CSV table of N, CA and C in Angstrom, one decimal:
chain,number,residue,atom,x,y,z
A,13,MET,N,86.7,131.9,256.6
A,13,MET,CA,88.0,131.6,256.6
A,13,MET,C,88.3,130.3,257.0
A,14,HIS,N,89.2,129.5,256.6
A,14,HIS,CA,89.6,128.1,257.1
A,14,HIS,C,91.0,128.0,257.0
A,15,LEU,N,91.5,127.1,258.0
A,15,LEU,CA,93.1,126.7,258.1
A,15,LEU,C,93.4,125.6,257.3
A,16,GLN,N,94.6,125.6,256.8
A,16,GLN,CA,95.2,124.5,256.0
A,16,GLN,C,96.5,124.4,256.7
A,17,THR,N,96.8,122.9,256.8
A,17,THR,CA,98.0,122.7,257.3
A,17,THR,C,99.2,122.5,256.2
A,18,ILE,N,100.1,123.2,256.3
A,18,ILE,CA,101.3,123.1,255.5
A,18,ILE,C,102.5,122.0,255.9
A,19,HIS,N,102.7,121.0,255.2
A,19,HIS,CA,103.9,120.1,255.5
A,19,HIS,C,105.1,120.4,254.9
A,20,HIS,N,105.0,120.9,253.6
A,20,HIS,CA,106.4,121.1,253.0
A,20,HIS,C,106.7,122.5,252.5
A,21,HIS,N,107.8,123.1,252.1
A,21,HIS,CA,108.1,124.3,251.7
A,21,HIS,C,107.5,125.4,252.7
A,22,LYS,N,107.8,125.2,253.9
A,22,LYS,CA,107.3,126.1,254.8
A,22,LYS,C,107.8,127.7,254.8
A,23,LYS,N,109.0,127.5,254.5
A,23,LYS,CA,109.7,128.9,254.2
A,23,LYS,C,108.9,129.9,253.1
A,24,GLU,N,108.0,129.3,252.2
A,24,GLU,CA,107.6,130.1,251.1
A,24,GLU,C,106.5,131.0,252.1
A,25,TYR,N,106.3,130.8,253.3
A,25,TYR,CA,105.4,131.8,254.0
A,25,TYR,C,106.3,132.7,255.0
A,26,LEU,N,107.6,132.8,254.7
A,26,LEU,CA,108.5,133.6,255.4
A,26,LEU,C,107.9,134.9,255.7
A,27,LEU,N,107.6,135.7,254.6
A,27,LEU,CA,107.1,137.2,254.9
A,27,LEU,C,106.0,137.4,255.8
A,28,LEU,N,105.2,136.4,255.9
A,28,LEU,CA,104.1,136.5,256.8
A,28,LEU,C,104.6,136.1,258.1
A,29,LEU,N,105.6,135.1,258.3
A,29,LEU,CA,106.0,134.7,259.7
A,29,LEU,C,106.7,135.8,260.2
A,30,LEU,N,107.4,136.6,259.4
A,30,LEU,CA,108.4,137.7,259.7
A,30,LEU,C,107.3,138.8,260.3
A,31,GLN,N,106.1,138.9,260.2
A,31,GLN,CA,105.4,140.1,260.7
A,31,GLN,C,105.2,139.7,262.1
A,32,ALA,N,105.3,138.4,262.6
A,32,ALA,CA,105.1,138.3,264.1
A,32,ALA,C,106.4,138.1,264.7
A,33,ASP,N,107.3,137.6,263.9
A,33,ASP,CA,108.7,137.2,264.6
A,33,ASP,C,109.8,137.7,263.6
A,34,GLU,N,110.3,139.0,264.1
A,34,GLU,CA,111.1,139.7,263.2
A,34,GLU,C,112.6,139.1,262.9
A,35,GLU,N,112.8,138.0,263.3
A,35,GLU,CA,114.2,137.5,263.0
A,35,GLU,C,114.1,136.0,262.5
A,36,GLU,N,114.4,135.9,261.2
A,36,GLU,CA,114.5,134.7,260.5
A,36,GLU,C,115.4,133.5,261.4
A,37,SER,N,116.3,133.7,261.9
A,37,SER,CA,117.0,132.7,262.8
A,37,SER,C,116.3,132.1,263.9
A,38,GLN,N,115.3,133.1,264.5
A,38,GLN,CA,114.4,132.7,265.5
A,38,GLN,C,113.3,131.8,264.8
A,39,ILE,N,112.7,132.2,263.8
A,39,ILE,CA,111.8,131.3,263.2
A,39,ILE,C,112.4,130.0,262.8
A,40,ASP,N,113.5,129.9,262.3
A,40,ASP,CA,114.2,128.5,262.1
A,40,ASP,C,114.2,127.7,263.2
A,41,THR,N,114.2,128.1,264.5
A,41,THR,CA,114.4,127.2,265.6
A,41,THR,C,113.0,126.4,265.7
A,42,TYR,N,111.8,126.8,265.4
A,42,TYR,CA,110.6,126.1,265.6
A,42,TYR,C,109.9,125.9,264.3
A,43,LEU,N,110.2,126.4,263.1
A,43,LEU,CA,109.4,126.3,261.9
A,43,LEU,C,109.2,124.9,261.6
A,44,ASN,N,110.3,124.3,261.5
A,44,ASN,CA,110.4,122.6,260.9
A,44,ASN,C,109.7,121.6,262.0
A,45,ARG,N,110.0,121.9,263.3
A,45,ARG,CA,109.4,121.1,264.2
A,45,ARG,C,108.1,121.5,264.5
A,46,GLY,N,107.5,122.5,264.2
A,46,GLY,CA,106.0,122.7,264.5
A,46,GLY,C,105.1,122.5,263.4
A,47,THR,N,103.9,122.6,263.5
A,47,THR,CA,102.8,122.7,262.6
A,47,THR,C,102.6,124.0,261.9
A,48,LEU,N,102.6,124.1,260.8
A,48,LEU,CA,102.5,125.4,260.2
A,48,LEU,C,100.9,125.3,259.6
A,49,TYR,N,100.0,126.3,260.0
A,49,TYR,CA,98.8,126.5,259.3
A,49,TYR,C,98.6,127.8,258.6
A,50,VAL,N,98.0,127.9,257.5
A,50,VAL,CA,97.8,129.0,256.7
A,50,VAL,C,96.2,129.2,256.9
A,51,ALA,N,96.1,130.6,257.1
A,51,ALA,CA,94.5,131.2,257.1
A,51,ALA,C,94.3,131.4,255.7
A,52,LEU,N,93.1,130.6,255.2
A,52,LEU,CA,92.7,131.3,253.8
A,52,LEU,C,91.4,131.8,253.7
A,53,GLU,N,91.1,132.8,253.0
A,53,GLU,CA,89.7,133.6,252.9
A,53,GLU,C,89.8,133.6,251.4
A,54,GLU,N,88.6,133.1,250.8
A,54,GLU,CA,88.5,133.1,249.3
A,54,GLU,C,89.6,132.9,248.5
A,55,GLY,N,90.5,131.8,249.0
A,55,GLY,CA,91.5,131.4,248.2
A,55,GLY,C,92.7,132.0,248.4
A,56,ARG,N,92.8,133.1,249.1
A,56,ARG,CA,93.9,133.8,249.5
A,56,ARG,C,94.5,133.4,250.8
A,57,VAL,N,95.8,133.4,251.0
A,57,VAL,CA,96.4,133.3,252.1
A,57,VAL,C,96.5,134.7,253.0
A,58,ILE,N,95.7,134.6,254.2
A,58,ILE,CA,95.7,135.9,254.9
A,58,ILE,C,96.4,135.9,256.3
A,59,GLY,N,96.9,134.8,256.5
A,59,GLY,CA,97.5,134.6,258.0
A,59,GLY,C,98.2,133.2,258.0
A,60,VAL,N,99.0,133.3,259.1
A,60,VAL,CA,99.9,131.9,259.3
A,60,VAL,C,99.8,131.8,260.8
A,61,ALA,N,100.1,130.6,261.3
A,61,ALA,CA,100.2,130.2,262.7
A,61,ALA,C,101.3,129.0,262.7
A,62,VAL,N,102.0,129.0,263.7
A,62,VAL,CA,102.8,127.8,264.0
A,62,VAL,C,102.6,127.4,265.3
A,63,VAL,N,102.4,126.2,265.5
A,63,VAL,CA,102.2,125.6,266.8
A,63,VAL,C,103.1,124.4,267.2
A,64,THR,N,103.7,124.3,268.2
A,64,THR,CA,104.9,123.4,268.6
A,64,THR,C,104.0,122.5,269.7
A,65,GLU,N,104.6,121.2,269.7
A,65,GLU,CA,104.3,120.4,271.0
A,65,GLU,C,105.5,120.6,272.0
A,66,GLU,N,105.0,120.6,273.0
A,66,GLU,CA,106.0,121.0,274.4
A,66,GLU,C,105.7,119.9,275.3
A,67,LYS,N,106.3,120.0,276.4
A,67,LYS,CA,106.1,119.3,277.7
A,67,LYS,C,105.0,119.6,278.3
A,68,GLU,N,104.7,120.8,278.5
A,68,GLU,CA,103.6,121.2,279.2
A,68,GLU,C,102.1,121.3,278.5
A,69,GLY,N,102.3,121.0,277.0
A,69,GLY,CA,101.1,121.3,276.2
A,69,GLY,C,101.6,121.7,274.9
A,70,VAL,N,101.0,122.6,274.2
A,70,VAL,CA,101.4,123.2,272.8
A,70,VAL,C,101.6,124.7,273.1
A,71,GLU,N,102.4,125.2,272.0
A,71,GLU,CA,102.8,126.5,272.1
A,71,GLU,C,102.5,127.3,270.9
A,72,LEU,N,102.0,128.3,270.9
A,72,LEU,CA,101.7,129.1,269.7
A,72,LEU,C,103.0,129.9,269.4
A,73,LYS,N,103.7,129.6,268.6
A,73,LYS,CA,105.0,130.2,268.5
A,73,LYS,C,105.0,131.3,267.6
A,74,ASN,N,104.0,131.2,266.6
A,74,ASN,CA,103.9,132.5,265.5
A,74,ASN,C,102.6,132.5,265.2
A,75,MET,N,102.1,133.6,265.0
A,75,MET,CA,100.6,134.1,264.6
A,75,MET,C,100.4,135.4,263.8
A,76,ALA,N,100.4,135.4,262.7
A,76,ALA,CA,100.1,136.8,262.0
A,76,ALA,C,99.0,136.7,261.1
A,77,ILE,N,98.5,137.8,260.9
A,77,ILE,CA,97.5,138.2,260.0
A,77,ILE,C,98.0,139.3,259.1
A,78,ASP,N,97.9,139.1,258.0
A,78,ASP,CA,98.5,139.9,256.9
A,78,ASP,C,97.8,141.6,256.9
A,79,VAL,N,98.5,142.6,257.0
A,79,VAL,CA,98.2,143.9,257.2
A,79,VAL,C,96.8,144.2,256.6
A,80,PRO,N,96.5,144.0,255.4
A,80,PRO,CA,95.1,144.2,254.7
A,80,PRO,C,94.0,143.8,255.5
A,81,TYR,N,94.3,142.6,256.3
A,81,TYR,CA,93.1,141.7,256.9
A,81,TYR,C,93.1,142.1,258.4
A,82,ARG,N,94.0,142.8,259.0
A,82,ARG,CA,93.9,142.9,260.5
A,82,ARG,C,92.9,143.9,260.8
A,83,LYS,N,92.4,143.6,262.1
A,83,LYS,CA,91.3,144.3,262.8
A,83,LYS,C,89.9,144.0,262.2
A,84,GLN,N,89.8,142.7,261.5
A,84,GLN,CA,88.6,142.2,261.2
A,84,GLN,C,88.1,141.1,261.6
A,85,GLY,N,88.8,140.6,262.6
A,85,GLY,CA,88.3,139.4,263.6
A,85,GLY,C,88.8,138.0,263.0
A,86,TYR,N,89.9,138.2,262.1
A,86,TYR,CA,90.4,137.0,261.6
A,86,TYR,C,91.4,136.3,262.5
A,87,GLY,N,92.2,137.3,263.3
A,87,GLY,CA,93.0,136.6,264.3
A,87,GLY,C,92.1,136.0,265.3
A,88,LYS,N,91.1,136.3,265.7
A,88,LYS,CA,90.3,135.5,266.8
A,88,LYS,C,89.7,134.4,266.1
A,89,GLN,N,89.4,134.4,264.9
A,89,GLN,CA,88.9,133.3,264.1
A,89,GLN,C,89.9,132.2,264.0
A,90,MET,N,91.3,132.6,263.7
A,90,MET,CA,92.3,131.6,263.6
A,90,MET,C,92.4,130.9,265.1
A,91,LEU,N,92.5,131.7,266.1
A,91,LEU,CA,92.7,131.3,267.2
A,91,LEU,C,91.5,129.9,267.6
A,92,GLU,N,90.3,130.3,267.4
A,92,GLU,CA,89.0,129.6,267.7
A,92,GLU,C,89.4,128.3,267.1
A,93,GLN,N,90.0,128.4,265.7
A,93,GLN,CA,89.9,127.1,265.1
A,93,GLN,C,91.1,126.3,265.6
A,94,LEU,N,92.1,126.9,266.0
A,94,LEU,CA,93.3,126.1,266.7
A,94,LEU,C,92.8,125.6,267.9
A,95,PHE,N,92.1,126.3,268.6
A,95,PHE,CA,91.3,125.8,270.0
A,95,PHE,C,90.6,124.4,269.5
A,96,ASP,N,90.1,124.5,268.5
A,96,ASP,CA,89.2,123.0,268.1
A,96,ASP,C,90.1,122.1,267.9
A,97,TYR,N,91.3,122.3,267.4
A,97,TYR,CA,92.4,121.3,267.1
A,97,TYR,C,93.1,120.8,268.2
A,98,TYR,N,93.0,121.6,269.2
A,98,TYR,CA,93.9,121.3,270.5
A,98,TYR,C,92.9,121.2,271.6
A,99,LYS,N,91.8,120.8,271.3
A,99,LYS,CA,91.0,120.6,272.6
A,99,LYS,C,91.4,119.6,273.7
A,100,GLY,N,91.2,120.1,275.0
A,100,GLY,CA,91.8,119.2,276.1
A,100,GLY,C,93.2,119.4,276.4
A,101,ARG,N,93.9,120.5,275.8
A,101,ARG,CA,95.1,120.6,275.9
A,101,ARG,C,95.4,122.1,276.4
A,102,THR,N,96.5,122.3,277.1
A,102,THR,CA,96.9,123.7,277.4
A,102,THR,C,97.8,124.3,276.5
A,103,MET,N,97.3,125.4,275.9
A,103,MET,CA,98.1,126.3,274.9
A,103,MET,C,98.8,127.6,275.6
A,104,PHE,N,100.1,127.6,275.2
A,104,PHE,CA,100.8,128.7,275.7
A,104,PHE,C,101.2,129.7,274.6
A,105,VAL,N,101.4,131.1,274.8
A,105,VAL,CA,102.0,131.9,273.8
A,105,VAL,C,102.7,132.9,274.5
A,106,GLY,N,103.9,133.1,273.8
A,106,GLY,CA,105.0,134.1,274.3
A,106,GLY,C,104.9,135.5,273.5
A,107,THR,N,104.9,136.5,274.2
A,107,THR,CA,104.7,137.7,273.4
A,107,THR,C,105.3,138.9,274.0
A,108,GLY,N,105.5,140.0,273.4
A,108,GLY,CA,106.4,140.8,274.0
A,108,GLY,C,105.7,141.6,274.9
A,109,ASP,N,106.3,142.5,276.0
A,109,ASP,CA,105.8,143.1,277.2
A,109,ASP,C,105.5,144.7,276.7
A,110,SER,N,105.0,145.0,275.6
A,110,SER,CA,104.8,146.5,275.1
A,110,SER,C,103.4,146.5,275.4
A,111,GLY,N,102.4,145.5,275.8
A,111,GLY,CA,101.0,145.7,276.0
A,111,GLY,C,100.4,145.8,274.5
A,112,LEU,N,100.9,145.6,273.4
A,112,LEU,CA,100.1,145.9,272.1
A,112,LEU,C,99.2,144.3,271.9
A,113,THR,N,100.0,143.4,272.3
A,113,THR,CA,99.3,142.0,271.9
A,113,THR,C,98.9,141.3,273.2
A,114,VAL,N,99.2,141.5,274.4
A,114,VAL,CA,98.6,141.0,275.5
A,114,VAL,C,97.0,141.1,275.6
A,115,PRO,N,96.6,142.3,275.4
A,115,PRO,CA,95.2,142.4,275.5
A,115,PRO,C,94.6,141.7,274.4
A,116,PHE,N,95.0,141.5,273.3
A,116,PHE,CA,94.4,140.6,272.2
A,116,PHE,C,94.2,139.0,272.8
A,117,TYR,N,95.2,138.4,273.3
A,117,TYR,CA,95.3,137.1,273.9
A,117,TYR,C,94.4,137.0,275.0
A,118,GLU,N,94.5,138.1,275.8
A,118,GLU,CA,93.6,138.0,277.0
A,118,GLU,C,92.0,138.0,276.6
A,119,ALA,N,91.7,138.7,275.6
A,119,ALA,CA,90.3,138.7,275.2
A,119,ALA,C,90.0,137.6,274.5
A,120,CYS,N,90.9,136.6,274.2
A,120,CYS,CA,90.7,135.3,273.5
A,120,CYS,C,90.7,134.1,274.6
A,121,GLY,N,90.9,134.6,276.0
A,121,GLY,CA,91.0,133.7,277.2
A,121,GLY,C,92.2,133.2,277.4
A,122,PHE,N,93.1,133.8,277.2
A,122,PHE,CA,94.3,133.5,277.8
A,122,PHE,C,94.6,134.4,279.1
A,123,THR,N,95.4,133.7,280.0
A,123,THR,CA,95.9,134.5,281.2
A,123,THR,C,97.2,134.4,281.5
A,124,TYR,N,97.7,135.2,282.3
A,124,TYR,CA,99.2,135.2,282.5
A,124,TYR,C,99.8,134.1,283.2
A,125,SER,N,100.8,133.6,282.7
A,125,SER,CA,101.5,132.5,283.3
A,125,SER,C,102.9,132.9,283.9
A,126,TYR,N,103.8,133.5,283.2
A,126,TYR,CA,105.1,133.8,283.8
A,126,TYR,C,105.8,134.8,282.9
A,127,THR,N,106.9,135.3,283.2
A,127,THR,CA,107.7,136.1,282.5
A,127,THR,C,109.0,135.6,282.2
A,128,ILE,N,109.5,135.6,280.9
A,128,ILE,CA,110.9,135.3,280.6
A,128,ILE,C,111.7,136.7,280.6
A,129,GLU,N,112.6,136.8,281.6
A,129,GLU,CA,113.4,138.3,281.8
A,129,GLU,C,114.2,138.4,280.6
A,130,HIS,N,114.3,139.5,279.9
A,130,HIS,CA,115.3,139.8,279.1
A,130,HIS,C,115.3,139.1,277.8
A,131,PHE,N,114.4,138.3,277.4
A,131,PHE,CA,114.2,137.4,276.2
A,131,PHE,C,114.6,138.0,275.0
A,132,PHE,N,114.0,139.1,274.8
A,132,PHE,CA,114.1,139.9,273.4
A,132,PHE,C,115.7,140.4,273.4
A,133,THR,N,116.1,141.0,274.5
A,133,THR,CA,117.3,141.7,274.4
A,133,THR,C,118.6,140.5,274.4
A,134,GLU,N,118.2,139.3,274.7
A,134,GLU,CA,119.3,138.5,274.7
A,134,GLU,C,119.3,137.6,273.5
A,135,HIS,N,118.3,137.3,273.0
A,135,HIS,CA,118.1,136.3,271.9
A,135,HIS,C,117.7,136.9,270.4
A,136,TYR,N,117.9,138.1,270.3
A,136,TYR,CA,117.7,138.9,269.2
A,136,TYR,C,118.7,139.9,268.6
A,137,ALA,N,119.3,139.7,267.6
A,137,ALA,CA,120.6,140.4,267.2
A,137,ALA,C,120.1,142.0,267.2
A,138,GLU,N,119.1,142.3,266.6
A,138,GLU,CA,118.5,143.9,266.8
A,138,GLU,C,117.3,144.0,267.6
A,139,PRO,N,117.5,145.2,268.2
A,139,PRO,CA,116.3,145.6,269.1
A,139,PRO,C,115.0,145.6,268.4
A,140,ILE,N,113.8,145.4,269.1
A,140,ILE,CA,112.7,145.3,268.6
A,140,ILE,C,111.7,146.4,269.1
A,141,ILE,N,111.2,147.2,268.5
A,141,ILE,CA,110.4,148.2,268.9
A,141,ILE,C,109.1,148.0,268.5
A,142,GLU,N,108.2,147.9,269.5
A,142,GLU,CA,106.9,147.8,269.0
A,142,GLU,C,105.9,148.8,269.8
A,143,ASN,N,105.2,149.5,269.0
A,143,ASN,CA,104.2,150.4,269.5
A,143,ASN,C,105.1,151.4,270.3
A,144,GLY,N,106.4,151.8,269.8
A,144,GLY,CA,107.3,152.8,270.4
A,144,GLY,C,107.8,152.5,271.7
A,145,VAL,N,107.9,151.1,272.0
A,145,VAL,CA,108.5,150.6,273.3
A,145,VAL,C,109.3,149.7,272.9
A,146,LEU,N,110.7,149.4,273.4
A,146,LEU,CA,111.7,148.5,273.1
A,146,LEU,C,111.2,147.1,273.9
A,147,LEU,N,111.0,146.0,273.1
A,147,LEU,CA,110.7,144.9,273.7
A,147,LEU,C,112.0,144.3,274.5
A,148,GLU,N,111.7,143.9,275.8
A,148,GLU,CA,112.8,143.4,276.5
A,148,GLU,C,112.2,141.8,277.2
A,149,HIS,N,111.2,142.0,277.8
A,149,HIS,CA,110.8,140.6,278.4
A,149,HIS,C,109.6,139.9,277.6
A,150,MET,N,109.7,138.5,277.9
A,150,MET,CA,108.6,137.9,277.1
A,150,MET,C,107.5,137.7,278.3
A,151,ILE,N,106.4,138.0,277.8
A,151,ILE,CA,105.2,137.6,278.7
A,151,ILE,C,104.6,136.1,278.2
A,152,VAL,N,104.5,135.2,279.1
A,152,VAL,CA,103.8,134.1,278.5
A,152,VAL,C,102.5,134.0,279.2
A,153,LEU,N,101.6,133.7,278.2
A,153,LEU,CA,100.2,133.5,278.6
A,153,LEU,C,99.8,131.9,278.4
A,154,LYS,N,98.7,131.4,279.0
A,154,LYS,CA,98.2,130.2,278.7
A,154,LYS,C,96.9,130.2,278.6
A,155,LYS,N,96.3,129.0,278.1
A,155,LYS,CA,94.9,128.8,278.2
A,155,LYS,C,94.5,127.4,278.1
A,156,ASP,N,93.9,126.9,279.1
A,156,ASP,CA,93.5,125.6,279.1
A,156,ASP,C,92.2,125.4,278.2
A,157,ILE,N,92.3,124.7,277.3
A,157,ILE,CA,91.2,124.6,276.2
A,157,ILE,C,90.2,123.4,276.5
A,158,PRO,N,89.0,123.7,276.9
A,158,PRO,CA,88.2,122.4,277.2
A,158,PRO,C,87.9,121.5,276.1
A,159,LEU,N,87.5,120.5,276.5
A,159,LEU,CA,87.0,119.3,275.5
A,159,LEU,C,85.8,119.6,274.8
């Protein structure tokens, strides 16, 4: 698997982006200002990630592996390649408080940073249910990426 940076026509990857962020209007807030990476395996797009520059470091705003390729290590591989791109920086990621994704990011070296109370219930038009749980708070994790 390798990552390719996409500079134009980023909305062509909307269906994959929506797997990680269910509301297009939220994706619109970061897609154009962020760097979009697509994960390719044997010429197929199997995943996406969007990273933005922030005051405190960089933020992983969106990361999704297409359903047929999940649970095969591609998400971890994608993160490891992103860590190579952002060596010496701090990377943040915000995720739901359902407990479904937090363990994945923790296994990749992220640690708890802070919570944004009521983020999903205040910023999304429709309720988001993940693993049977209504998402309410955003958990922000961080990782200091060594040089």
